[in-house]
GROMACS .gro file of C-alpha atoms in nm:
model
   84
    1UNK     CA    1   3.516  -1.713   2.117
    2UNK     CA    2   3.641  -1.802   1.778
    3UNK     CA    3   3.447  -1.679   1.463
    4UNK     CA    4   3.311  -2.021   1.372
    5UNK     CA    5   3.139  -2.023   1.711
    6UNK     CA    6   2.982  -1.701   1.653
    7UNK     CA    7   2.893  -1.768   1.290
    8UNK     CA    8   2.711  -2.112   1.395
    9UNK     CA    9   2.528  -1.889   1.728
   10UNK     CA   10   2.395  -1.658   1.453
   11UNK     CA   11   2.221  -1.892   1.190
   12UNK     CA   12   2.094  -2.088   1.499
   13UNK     CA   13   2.012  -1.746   1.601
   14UNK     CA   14   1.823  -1.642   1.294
   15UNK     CA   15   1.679  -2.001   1.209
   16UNK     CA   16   1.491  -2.035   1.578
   17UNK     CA   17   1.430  -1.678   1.657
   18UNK     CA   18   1.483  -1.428   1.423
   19UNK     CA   19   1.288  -1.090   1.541
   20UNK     CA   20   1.516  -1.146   1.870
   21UNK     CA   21   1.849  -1.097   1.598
   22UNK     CA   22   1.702  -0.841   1.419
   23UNK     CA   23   1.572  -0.602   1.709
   24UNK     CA   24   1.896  -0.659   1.931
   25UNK     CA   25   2.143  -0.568   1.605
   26UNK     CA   26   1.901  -0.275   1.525
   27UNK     CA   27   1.916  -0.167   1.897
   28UNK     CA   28   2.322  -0.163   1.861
   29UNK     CA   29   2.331  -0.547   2.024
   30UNK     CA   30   2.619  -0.669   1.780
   31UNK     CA   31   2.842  -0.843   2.037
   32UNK     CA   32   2.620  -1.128   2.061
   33UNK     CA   33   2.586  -1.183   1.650
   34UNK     CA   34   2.808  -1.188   1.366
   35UNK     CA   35   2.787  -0.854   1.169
   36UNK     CA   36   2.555  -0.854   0.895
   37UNK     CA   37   2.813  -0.808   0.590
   38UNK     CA   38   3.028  -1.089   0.770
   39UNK     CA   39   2.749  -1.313   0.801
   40UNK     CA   40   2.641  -1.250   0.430
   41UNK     CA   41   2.972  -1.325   0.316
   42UNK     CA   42   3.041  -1.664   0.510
   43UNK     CA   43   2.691  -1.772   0.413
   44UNK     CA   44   2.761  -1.705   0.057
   45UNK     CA   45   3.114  -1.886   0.052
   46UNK     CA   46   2.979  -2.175   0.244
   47UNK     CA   47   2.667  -2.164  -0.018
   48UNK     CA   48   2.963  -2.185  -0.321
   49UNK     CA   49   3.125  -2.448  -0.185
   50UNK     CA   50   2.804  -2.675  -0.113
   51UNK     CA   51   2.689  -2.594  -0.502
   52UNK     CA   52   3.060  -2.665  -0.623
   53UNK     CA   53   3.059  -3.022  -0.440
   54UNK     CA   54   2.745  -3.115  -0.585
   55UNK     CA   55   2.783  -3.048  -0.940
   56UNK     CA   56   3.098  -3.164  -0.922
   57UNK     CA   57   3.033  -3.544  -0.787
   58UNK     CA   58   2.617  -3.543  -1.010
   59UNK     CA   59   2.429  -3.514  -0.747
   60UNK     CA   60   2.209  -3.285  -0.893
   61UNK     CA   61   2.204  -3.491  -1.200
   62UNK     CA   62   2.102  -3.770  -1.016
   63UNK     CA   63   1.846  -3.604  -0.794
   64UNK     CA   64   1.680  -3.395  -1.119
   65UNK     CA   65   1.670  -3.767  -1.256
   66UNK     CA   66   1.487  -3.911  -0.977
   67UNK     CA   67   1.227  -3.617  -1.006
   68UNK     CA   68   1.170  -3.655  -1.349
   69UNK     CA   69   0.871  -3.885  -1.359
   70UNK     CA   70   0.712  -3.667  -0.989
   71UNK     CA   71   0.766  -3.348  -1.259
   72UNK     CA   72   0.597  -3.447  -1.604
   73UNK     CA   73   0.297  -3.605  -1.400
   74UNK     CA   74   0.274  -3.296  -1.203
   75UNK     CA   75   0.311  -3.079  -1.556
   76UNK     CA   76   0.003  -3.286  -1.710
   77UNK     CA   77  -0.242  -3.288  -1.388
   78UNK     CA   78  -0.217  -2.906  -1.498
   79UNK     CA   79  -0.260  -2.909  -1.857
   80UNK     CA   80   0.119  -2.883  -1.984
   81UNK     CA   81   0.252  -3.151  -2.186
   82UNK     CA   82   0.609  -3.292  -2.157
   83UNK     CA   83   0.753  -3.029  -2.452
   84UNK     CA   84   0.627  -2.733  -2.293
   0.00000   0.00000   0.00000
């Protein structure tokens, strides 16, 4: 089984039912699973790489632009004005 296999298994894993993760790695059921650090590490590189596309083609720019008018309207239903 390749490591991409096992790395997709455990964030279906921990996404649908994560007690069942958690109690099998604490009761020494790693086969199953990606180790923790592993895990942590992939997740983080594959989080990098998702921020790093969008900044780099403004899609954040464009989405935070979109929200703009949803934001200052929800700012002044509680009090704040658009400078605060």
């Amino acid at each position: 089984m390749g490591s991409e296999n096992v790395f997709i298994k455990t964030c279906f894993a921990l996404f649908n039912y994560p007690e069942k993760v958690i109690d099998g790695y604490i009761n020494g059921r790693r086969v199953n699973y990606m180790d923790a650090m592993r895990y942590l590490l992939v997740a983080l590189f594959v989080t990098g790489l998702h921020t790093f596309f969008l900044k780099n083609t403004n899609v954040i720019d464009f989405m935070m632009a979109a929200q703009r008018p949803a934001t200052i309207e929800a700012y002044q239903q509680i009090g704040m004005g658009e400078e605060k």
